[in-house]
Amino acid sequence: MVQYDTVLIRYGELSTKGKNRKDFIARLFHNVKYMLRDHPALEYTKTYDRIYIRLNGEDQDVIREKLKKVFGISSFSFTEKVDNDIQSIRATCIRIAQESSCKTFKVITKRHDKSYPMRSDEINRAVAGAVLHNSQLKVDVHNPDLPIRIEVHSDCAYITSEKIQGAGGYPSGINGRVLLMLSGGIDSPVAAYQLMKRGLFVEAVHFSSPPYTSEAAKQKVLSLAGMVSEYQGHMRVHVVNFTKLQLEIYKTAGDPYAVTLMRRMMFRLAQRIAENNRCLAIGTGESVGQVASQTLESIACINSVCTMPVFRPLICSDKIEIIDLARKIGTYETSILPYEDCCTIFDPKNPVTKPSIEKSEKYEARFDYEALIQEAVDTDEIVIVSPESDHQDEDFL
Ligand code: ATP
Ligand code: MG
């Protein structure tokens, strides 16, 4: 494998200028450094349109995998920084060709410094001739295995042969805070990832119903939160006791409306917690039509209890697409572990698929849910998780 001494990072969707651009770059810089925090030898430089990281011997493969997870990076390349005289450029290009296992190459030069004494095509020819003489590679100008790119600056040159696609999106946290309803299922961790990708900082709320749901089920959710927190650093998870509300709903309403009422209560609770924690929107892993509570009629009836925007990044995704993404971000295997959820314990046999707001309100008028909501919010347990935190207790394992 070709060894390089520097990483060159290109920014993502940067149509913004002025202060927004500055904020974007500052946040991205911070997030990159956080992701690479276990590599103290790295040296960072940021410029108007790039971040450069000097590797100082750190493992290229490890750095590559970590950088692929940082939102806001459009692409990055491993590159060799050399003096900009033609001898140094040529020597490095020969080494890259010799170290690579490719069969064909092409030299592509871009001059950032237009006063450089050689034109781009002169550099291309000089370097290509030297590579041909000193390696087994042949020239292929249309479809080279190894495109050797030379960027000439006024004080140095960067030589690279590979462009790696970044995660795209916005640097996590740049677009404000959202409270995600996080269950132990497949969908909501994927929704967390999608929200983070758009630069939102995700805080989570999980509704548990002890003793009907176990401590292990809660640990599973915290473990999932820890996994996705990798993309933003850490995550605050509010664990809210939902038992009393749930029991009251089952006592008061008939089986068909139980899920609708439960979810209306979840949204009321989420809005209250969001307001108390500077979150301007609620997020969920809902996908239209997936289950009875996610028909359009259900979503409308449930959504009507809250005034905040609700972000549903998976609303139009097929289950198979969601599973693919869950596998990619590494949450799938944990999501499918068979622990009970508050919704599965009280799983009604005939949930209504077209609930009405009037009927829901009629049931809700029969008990003092406000007091129970307040009690649940007041006893909310806040757990801060990070990729390093180990939430797996013996029970869970
Ligand atoms: P998931 O795979 O995310 O659990 P699901 O397909 O099982 O989703 P539902 O159980 O109807 O669908 O949940 C829809 C959404 O409601 C979830 O994606 C999540 O955002 C939220 N939700 C469901 N149960 C809980 C819970 N116990 N705590 C917090 N949020 C929940
Ligand atoms: Mg679920």
Coordinates of C-alpha atoms and ligand atoms in Angstrom, one line a residue:
M1 CA 0.0 0.0 0.0
V2 CA 1.2 3.5 -0.8
Q3 CA 2.2 5.4 2.3
Y4 CA 1.5 9.2 2.6
D5 CA 2.3 11.8 5.3
T6 CA -0.8 14.0 5.2
V7 CA -4.6 13.8 4.9
L8 CA -6.3 16.5 2.9
I9 CA -10.0 17.0 3.8
R10 CA -12.5 18.8 1.5
Y11 CA -15.6 20.4 3.0
G12 CA -19.2 19.4 2.1
E13 CA -22.2 21.5 1.1
L14 CA -20.6 24.8 1.5
S15 CA -22.7 27.3 -0.4
T16 CA -22.7 29.5 2.7
K17 CA -20.4 32.4 3.1
G18 CA -19.2 34.8 5.9
K19 CA -20.1 33.8 9.5
N20 CA -21.9 30.6 8.6
R21 CA -19.0 29.4 6.7
K22 CA -16.7 30.2 9.6
D23 CA -19.0 28.3 12.0
F24 CA -19.2 25.3 9.6
I25 CA -15.5 25.1 9.4
A26 CA -14.9 25.6 13.1
R27 CA -17.4 22.9 14.0
L28 CA -16.1 20.5 11.4
F29 CA -12.5 21.1 12.7
H30 CA -13.7 20.4 16.2
N31 CA -15.6 17.2 15.2
V32 CA -12.6 15.9 13.1
K33 CA -10.3 16.4 16.1
Y34 CA -12.8 14.7 18.4
M35 CA -13.1 11.7 16.1
L36 CA -9.3 11.4 16.0
R37 CA -8.8 12.1 19.7
D38 CA -7.0 8.8 20.2
H39 CA -4.2 9.8 17.9
P40 CA -2.2 12.5 19.7
A41 CA 0.7 12.6 17.1
L42 CA -1.6 14.1 14.4
E43 CA -1.0 17.8 13.6
Y44 CA -3.8 19.9 12.2
T45 CA -4.0 23.0 9.9
K46 CA -7.2 24.5 8.6
T47 CA -7.4 26.8 5.6
Y48 CA -10.3 28.5 3.9
D49 CA -11.4 25.4 2.0
R50 CA -9.5 22.5 3.6
I51 CA -8.2 20.8 6.6
Y52 CA -4.7 19.3 6.5
I53 CA -3.6 16.6 9.0
R54 CA 0.0 15.6 9.2
L55 CA 0.0 11.9 10.1
N56 CA 3.4 11.6 11.9
G57 CA 3.3 7.9 11.6
E58 CA -0.3 7.2 12.6
D59 CA -2.0 4.3 10.9
Q60 CA -3.5 5.4 7.6
D61 CA -6.2 2.6 7.6
V62 CA -7.5 3.5 11.0
I63 CA -7.6 7.2 10.2
R64 CA -9.4 6.5 7.0
E65 CA -12.2 4.5 8.7
K66 CA -12.7 7.2 11.3
L67 CA -12.8 10.1 8.9
K68 CA -15.5 8.3 6.9
K69 CA -17.8 8.8 9.8
V70 CA -17.4 12.6 10.1
F71 CA -20.4 14.5 8.7
G72 CA -19.6 17.6 6.7
I73 CA -16.6 16.1 4.9
S74 CA -17.3 15.8 1.1
S75 CA -14.1 13.9 0.3
F76 CA -10.6 13.4 1.6
S77 CA -7.3 12.1 0.2
F78 CA -4.1 10.8 1.6
T79 CA -1.4 12.9 0.2
E80 CA 2.4 13.5 0.3
K81 CA 3.5 17.0 1.0
V82 CA 6.7 17.8 -0.8
D83 CA 8.9 20.8 -1.8
N84 CA 7.5 22.2 -5.0
D85 CA 10.7 21.8 -7.1
I86 CA 10.3 19.3 -10.0
Q87 CA 13.0 16.9 -8.6
S88 CA 11.1 16.4 -5.4
I89 CA 7.7 16.1 -7.2
R90 CA 9.2 13.5 -9.6
A91 CA 10.9 11.4 -6.9
T92 CA 7.6 11.2 -4.9
C93 CA 5.5 10.3 -7.9
I94 CA 8.0 7.5 -8.8
R95 CA 7.8 6.2 -5.2
I96 CA 4.0 6.2 -5.3
A97 CA 4.0 4.3 -8.6
Q98 CA 6.5 1.7 -7.2
E99 CA 4.5 1.2 -4.0
S100 CA 1.2 0.8 -5.8
S101 CA 0.0 -2.5 -7.2
C102 CA -1.6 -0.8 -10.2
K103 CA -0.9 -1.4 -13.8
T104 CA -1.6 1.9 -15.5
F105 CA -1.3 5.5 -14.5
K106 CA -1.9 9.1 -15.6
V107 CA -0.4 12.3 -14.2
I108 CA -2.8 15.2 -13.6
T109 CA -1.4 18.5 -12.5
K110 CA -3.2 21.6 -11.1
R111 CA -1.3 24.8 -10.4
H112 CA -2.6 26.8 -7.6
D113 CA 0.4 29.0 -8.0
K114 CA 0.2 30.4 -11.6
S115 CA 3.6 31.9 -11.4
Y116 CA 5.3 28.5 -11.2
P117 CA 8.0 28.3 -13.9
M118 CA 6.6 25.1 -15.5
R119 CA 3.1 24.8 -17.1
S120 CA 0.8 22.0 -16.0
D121 CA 1.3 19.9 -19.1
E122 CA 5.1 20.3 -18.9
I123 CA 5.0 18.9 -15.4
N124 CA 2.7 16.1 -16.5
R125 CA 5.2 15.1 -19.3
A126 CA 8.3 15.4 -17.1
V127 CA 6.7 13.3 -14.3
A128 CA 5.1 10.7 -16.6
G129 CA 8.4 10.1 -18.4
A130 CA 10.2 9.5 -15.1
V131 CA 7.4 7.1 -13.8
L132 CA 7.5 5.1 -17.1
H133 CA 11.3 4.7 -16.8
N134 CA 11.3 3.8 -13.1
S135 CA 8.3 1.5 -12.7
Q136 CA 6.3 -1.3 -14.4
L137 CA 3.3 1.0 -15.0
K138 CA 2.0 2.0 -18.4
V139 CA 0.2 5.1 -19.3
D140 CA -3.6 5.1 -19.8
V141 CA -5.0 8.5 -20.2
H142 CA -8.6 7.5 -20.4
N143 CA -9.1 5.0 -17.5
P144 CA -5.9 4.8 -15.4
D145 CA -5.8 2.5 -12.3
L146 CA -3.6 5.1 -10.6
P147 CA -4.4 8.7 -11.3
I148 CA -1.4 10.6 -9.8
R149 CA -2.6 14.1 -9.0
I150 CA -0.1 16.9 -8.4
E151 CA -1.2 20.2 -6.8
V152 CA 1.4 22.9 -7.0
H153 CA 1.2 25.6 -4.4
S154 CA 3.6 28.6 -3.9
D155 CA 5.3 26.9 -0.9
C156 CA 4.8 23.2 -1.5
A157 CA 3.2 20.5 -3.6
Y158 CA 0.6 17.8 -2.7
I159 CA 0.7 14.5 -4.4
T160 CA -2.2 12.1 -4.1
S161 CA -3.7 9.2 -6.0
E162 CA -7.0 8.4 -4.4
K163 CA -10.1 10.4 -3.5
I164 CA -12.2 8.9 -0.7
Q165 CA -15.9 9.8 -0.5
G166 CA -16.8 11.4 2.9
A167 CA -20.0 11.0 4.8
G168 CA -21.4 14.3 3.4
G169 CA -24.1 16.3 5.2
Y170 CA -23.3 19.0 7.8
P171 CA -21.0 18.9 10.8
S172 CA -23.0 17.5 13.7
G173 CA -24.5 20.2 15.9
I174 CA -24.3 23.1 13.5
N175 CA -28.1 23.2 12.9
G176 CA -29.4 23.0 16.4
R177 CA -30.8 20.4 18.8
V178 CA -33.6 17.9 18.3
L179 CA -35.1 15.4 20.8
L180 CA -35.3 12.0 19.2
M181 CA -37.8 9.4 20.5
L182 CA -35.5 6.3 20.8
S183 CA -36.9 2.9 21.2
G184 CA -34.8 -0.3 21.2
G185 CA -36.0 -1.1 17.6
I186 CA -34.3 -0.9 14.3
D187 CA -35.7 2.3 13.0
S188 CA -35.0 5.0 15.6
P189 CA -31.2 4.6 15.8
V190 CA -31.1 5.0 12.0
A191 CA -33.3 8.1 12.4
A192 CA -30.7 9.4 14.9
Y193 CA -28.0 8.9 12.3
Q194 CA -30.0 10.7 9.6
L195 CA -30.7 13.7 11.9
M196 CA -27.1 14.0 12.8
K197 CA -26.1 13.9 9.2
R198 CA -28.1 17.1 8.6
G199 CA -26.0 18.8 11.3
L200 CA -28.6 18.4 14.2
F201 CA -27.4 17.6 17.7
V202 CA -29.5 14.7 18.9
E203 CA -30.7 14.3 22.4
A204 CA -32.9 11.2 23.1
V205 CA -35.9 10.2 25.1
H206 CA -36.7 6.6 25.9
F207 CA -40.0 5.5 27.5
S208 CA -39.7 2.5 29.7
S209 CA -42.3 0.7 31.7
P210 CA -40.7 -1.0 34.7
P211 CA -41.3 -3.7 35.9
Y212 CA -43.0 -4.7 32.7
T213 CA -39.9 -3.8 30.8
S214 CA -36.6 -5.0 32.2
E215 CA -33.3 -3.3 33.1
A216 CA -31.7 -5.2 30.3
A217 CA -34.2 -3.7 27.8
K218 CA -33.1 -0.2 29.0
Q219 CA -29.5 -1.1 28.8
K220 CA -30.0 -2.2 25.2
V221 CA -31.4 1.3 24.3
L222 CA -28.5 3.0 26.1
S223 CA -26.1 0.7 24.2
L224 CA -27.7 1.8 20.9
A225 CA -27.5 5.4 21.9
G226 CA -23.8 4.9 22.6
M227 CA -23.3 3.5 19.2
V228 CA -24.9 6.4 17.3
S229 CA -23.3 8.9 19.7
E230 CA -20.0 8.2 17.9
Y231 CA -21.2 10.5 15.1
Q232 CA -21.6 13.5 17.5
G233 CA -19.4 12.7 20.5
H234 CA -21.9 12.0 23.3
M235 CA -25.6 11.8 23.8
R236 CA -28.0 12.7 26.6
V237 CA -30.7 10.1 27.0
H238 CA -33.8 10.9 29.1
V239 CA -35.2 7.7 30.5
V240 CA -38.9 8.4 31.3
N241 CA -41.0 6.1 33.4
F242 CA -44.1 5.4 31.3
T243 CA -45.7 2.7 33.5
K244 CA -48.4 4.7 35.3
L245 CA -49.6 6.4 32.1
Q246 CA -49.7 3.2 30.3
L247 CA -51.7 1.3 33.0
E248 CA -54.1 4.2 33.2
I249 CA -54.6 4.2 29.4
Y250 CA -55.4 0.4 29.5
K251 CA -57.8 0.9 32.4
T252 CA -59.6 3.8 30.7
A253 CA -59.7 3.1 27.0
G254 CA -60.6 0.0 25.0
D255 CA -58.0 -2.2 23.4
P256 CA -58.3 -0.6 19.9
Y257 CA -57.4 2.9 21.0
A258 CA -54.7 2.0 23.5
V259 CA -51.8 2.4 21.1
T260 CA -53.1 5.7 19.7
L261 CA -53.4 7.1 23.2
M262 CA -50.1 5.8 24.3
R263 CA -48.4 7.5 21.4
R264 CA -50.3 10.8 22.0
M265 CA -48.9 10.7 25.5
M266 CA -45.4 10.0 24.2
F267 CA -45.6 13.0 22.0
R268 CA -46.9 15.2 24.8
L269 CA -44.0 14.0 27.1
A270 CA -41.5 14.5 24.3
Q271 CA -42.6 18.0 23.6
R272 CA -42.3 18.9 27.3
I273 CA -38.9 17.4 27.6
A274 CA -37.8 19.1 24.4
E275 CA -38.9 22.5 25.6
N276 CA -37.0 22.0 28.9
N277 CA -33.8 21.1 27.1
R278 CA -33.5 23.7 24.3
C279 CA -34.6 21.3 21.6
L280 CA -36.6 22.9 18.8
A281 CA -38.0 19.8 17.2
I282 CA -38.9 16.2 18.0
G283 CA -37.6 13.2 15.9
T284 CA -39.0 9.7 15.4
G285 CA -38.2 6.6 13.4
E286 CA -41.6 6.4 11.9
S287 CA -42.2 5.2 8.4
V288 CA -45.6 5.7 6.8
G289 CA -47.8 2.6 6.7
Q290 CA -45.3 0.4 8.6
V291 CA -47.6 -0.5 11.5
A292 CA -51.1 0.5 12.7
S293 CA -49.8 3.5 14.5
Q294 CA -48.1 4.8 11.4
T295 CA -51.0 5.0 9.0
L296 CA -51.5 8.5 7.7
E297 CA -54.7 8.8 9.9
S298 CA -52.8 7.6 13.0
I299 CA -49.9 9.9 12.4
A300 CA -52.3 12.9 12.0
C301 CA -54.2 12.0 15.1
I302 CA -51.1 11.5 17.2
N303 CA -49.2 14.5 15.8
S304 CA -52.1 16.8 16.7
V305 CA -51.2 16.9 20.4
C306 CA -47.9 18.7 19.7
T307 CA -47.1 22.0 18.2
M308 CA -43.3 21.5 17.7
P309 CA -42.1 20.3 14.3
V310 CA -41.7 16.6 14.1
F311 CA -38.8 15.2 12.0
R312 CA -39.3 11.8 10.6
P313 CA -36.3 11.1 8.4
L314 CA -37.4 7.6 7.6
I315 CA -41.0 8.4 6.6
C316 CA -40.6 7.3 3.0
S317 CA -37.9 4.6 3.5
D318 CA -38.7 0.9 3.0
K319 CA -37.8 -1.4 5.8
I320 CA -35.2 -3.1 3.7
E321 CA -33.5 0.3 3.1
I322 CA -33.6 1.0 6.9
I323 CA -32.1 -2.4 7.7
D324 CA -29.3 -1.7 5.2
L325 CA -28.4 1.5 6.9
A326 CA -28.7 0.0 10.3
R327 CA -26.2 -2.6 9.2
K328 CA -23.9 0.1 7.8
I329 CA -23.9 2.1 11.0
G330 CA -23.5 -1.1 13.1
T331 CA -26.8 -0.9 15.2
Y332 CA -28.7 -3.7 13.5
E333 CA -27.4 -6.7 15.5
T334 CA -28.2 -5.0 18.8
S335 CA -31.6 -3.7 17.6
I336 CA -32.8 -7.2 16.9
L337 CA -31.9 -8.6 20.3
P338 CA -35.1 -9.9 21.8
Y339 CA -35.9 -7.5 24.6
E340 CA -39.3 -6.4 25.5
D341 CA -40.4 -2.8 24.7
C342 CA -43.2 -0.9 26.4
C343 CA -45.2 -1.2 23.2
T344 CA -44.8 -4.9 22.8
I345 CA -45.7 -5.7 26.4
F346 CA -49.1 -4.0 26.1
D347 CA -49.5 -5.1 22.5
P348 CA -53.2 -4.8 21.7
K349 CA -54.8 -7.3 19.4
N350 CA -56.9 -5.0 17.3
P351 CA -55.3 -1.5 17.1
V352 CA -57.4 1.0 15.3
T353 CA -55.8 2.1 12.0
K354 CA -58.0 5.1 11.4
P355 CA -58.3 6.8 14.9
S356 CA -60.2 10.0 15.3
I357 CA -59.0 13.0 17.3
E358 CA -62.5 13.4 18.9
K359 CA -62.6 9.8 20.1
S360 CA -59.1 10.1 21.5
E361 CA -60.0 13.2 23.4
K362 CA -63.1 11.6 24.8
Y363 CA -61.0 8.8 26.3
E364 CA -58.4 11.2 27.5
A365 CA -61.0 13.3 29.3
R366 CA -61.6 10.3 31.6
F367 CA -58.4 10.6 33.6
D368 CA -56.0 13.2 34.8
Y369 CA -53.2 12.6 32.4
E370 CA -51.7 16.0 33.0
A371 CA -50.7 15.1 36.5
L372 CA -49.1 11.8 35.3
I373 CA -47.2 13.6 32.5
Q374 CA -45.9 16.1 35.0
E375 CA -44.8 13.3 37.4
A376 CA -43.1 11.4 34.5
V377 CA -41.2 14.6 33.4
D378 CA -40.2 15.4 37.0
T379 CA -38.7 11.9 37.5
D380 CA -37.0 11.8 34.2
E381 CA -33.5 10.1 34.6
I382 CA -30.8 11.6 32.5
V383 CA -28.0 9.3 31.3
I384 CA -25.1 10.6 29.3
V385 CA -23.6 8.1 26.9
S386 CA -20.6 8.2 24.7
P387 CA -19.0 5.7 22.3
E388 CA -16.6 4.6 25.1
S389 CA -19.2 4.1 27.8
D390 CA -20.0 0.6 28.6
H391 CA -23.6 0.1 29.3
Q392 CA -23.8 -3.6 29.0
D393 CA -24.5 -5.1 32.3
E394 CA -24.3 -8.9 33.0
D395 CA -28.1 -9.2 32.5
F396 CA -27.8 -7.7 29.0
L397 CA -24.9 -9.9 28.0
Ligands
ATP1 P1 -38.5 1.3 16.0 O1 -37.8 0.2 15.2 O2 -37.7 2.6 16.0 O3 -38.8 0.8 17.4 P2 -41.0 0.6 15.1 O4 -41.1 0.2 13.7 O5 -41.0 -0.5 16.1 O6 -39.8 1.6 15.3 P3 -43.1 1.9 16.7 O7 -42.8 1.0 17.8 O8 -44.5 2.2 16.2 O9 -42.3 1.5 15.3 O10 -42.4 3.2 17.0 C1 -42.4 4.3 16.1 C2 -41.4 5.4 16.7 O11 -41.9 5.8 17.9 C3 -40.0 4.8 16.9 O12 -39.2 4.9 15.8 C4 -39.5 5.8 18.0 O13 -39.1 7.0 17.4 C5 -40.8 6.0 18.8 N1 -40.9 5.1 20.0 C6 -41.6 3.9 20.0 N2 -41.4 3.3 21.2 C7 -40.7 4.1 22.0 C8 -40.2 4.1 23.3 N3 -40.4 3.0 24.1 N4 -39.4 5.1 23.7 C9 -39.1 6.1 22.9 N5 -39.6 6.2 21.6 C10 -40.3 5.2 21.2
MG2 MG -40.6 -0.1 18.2

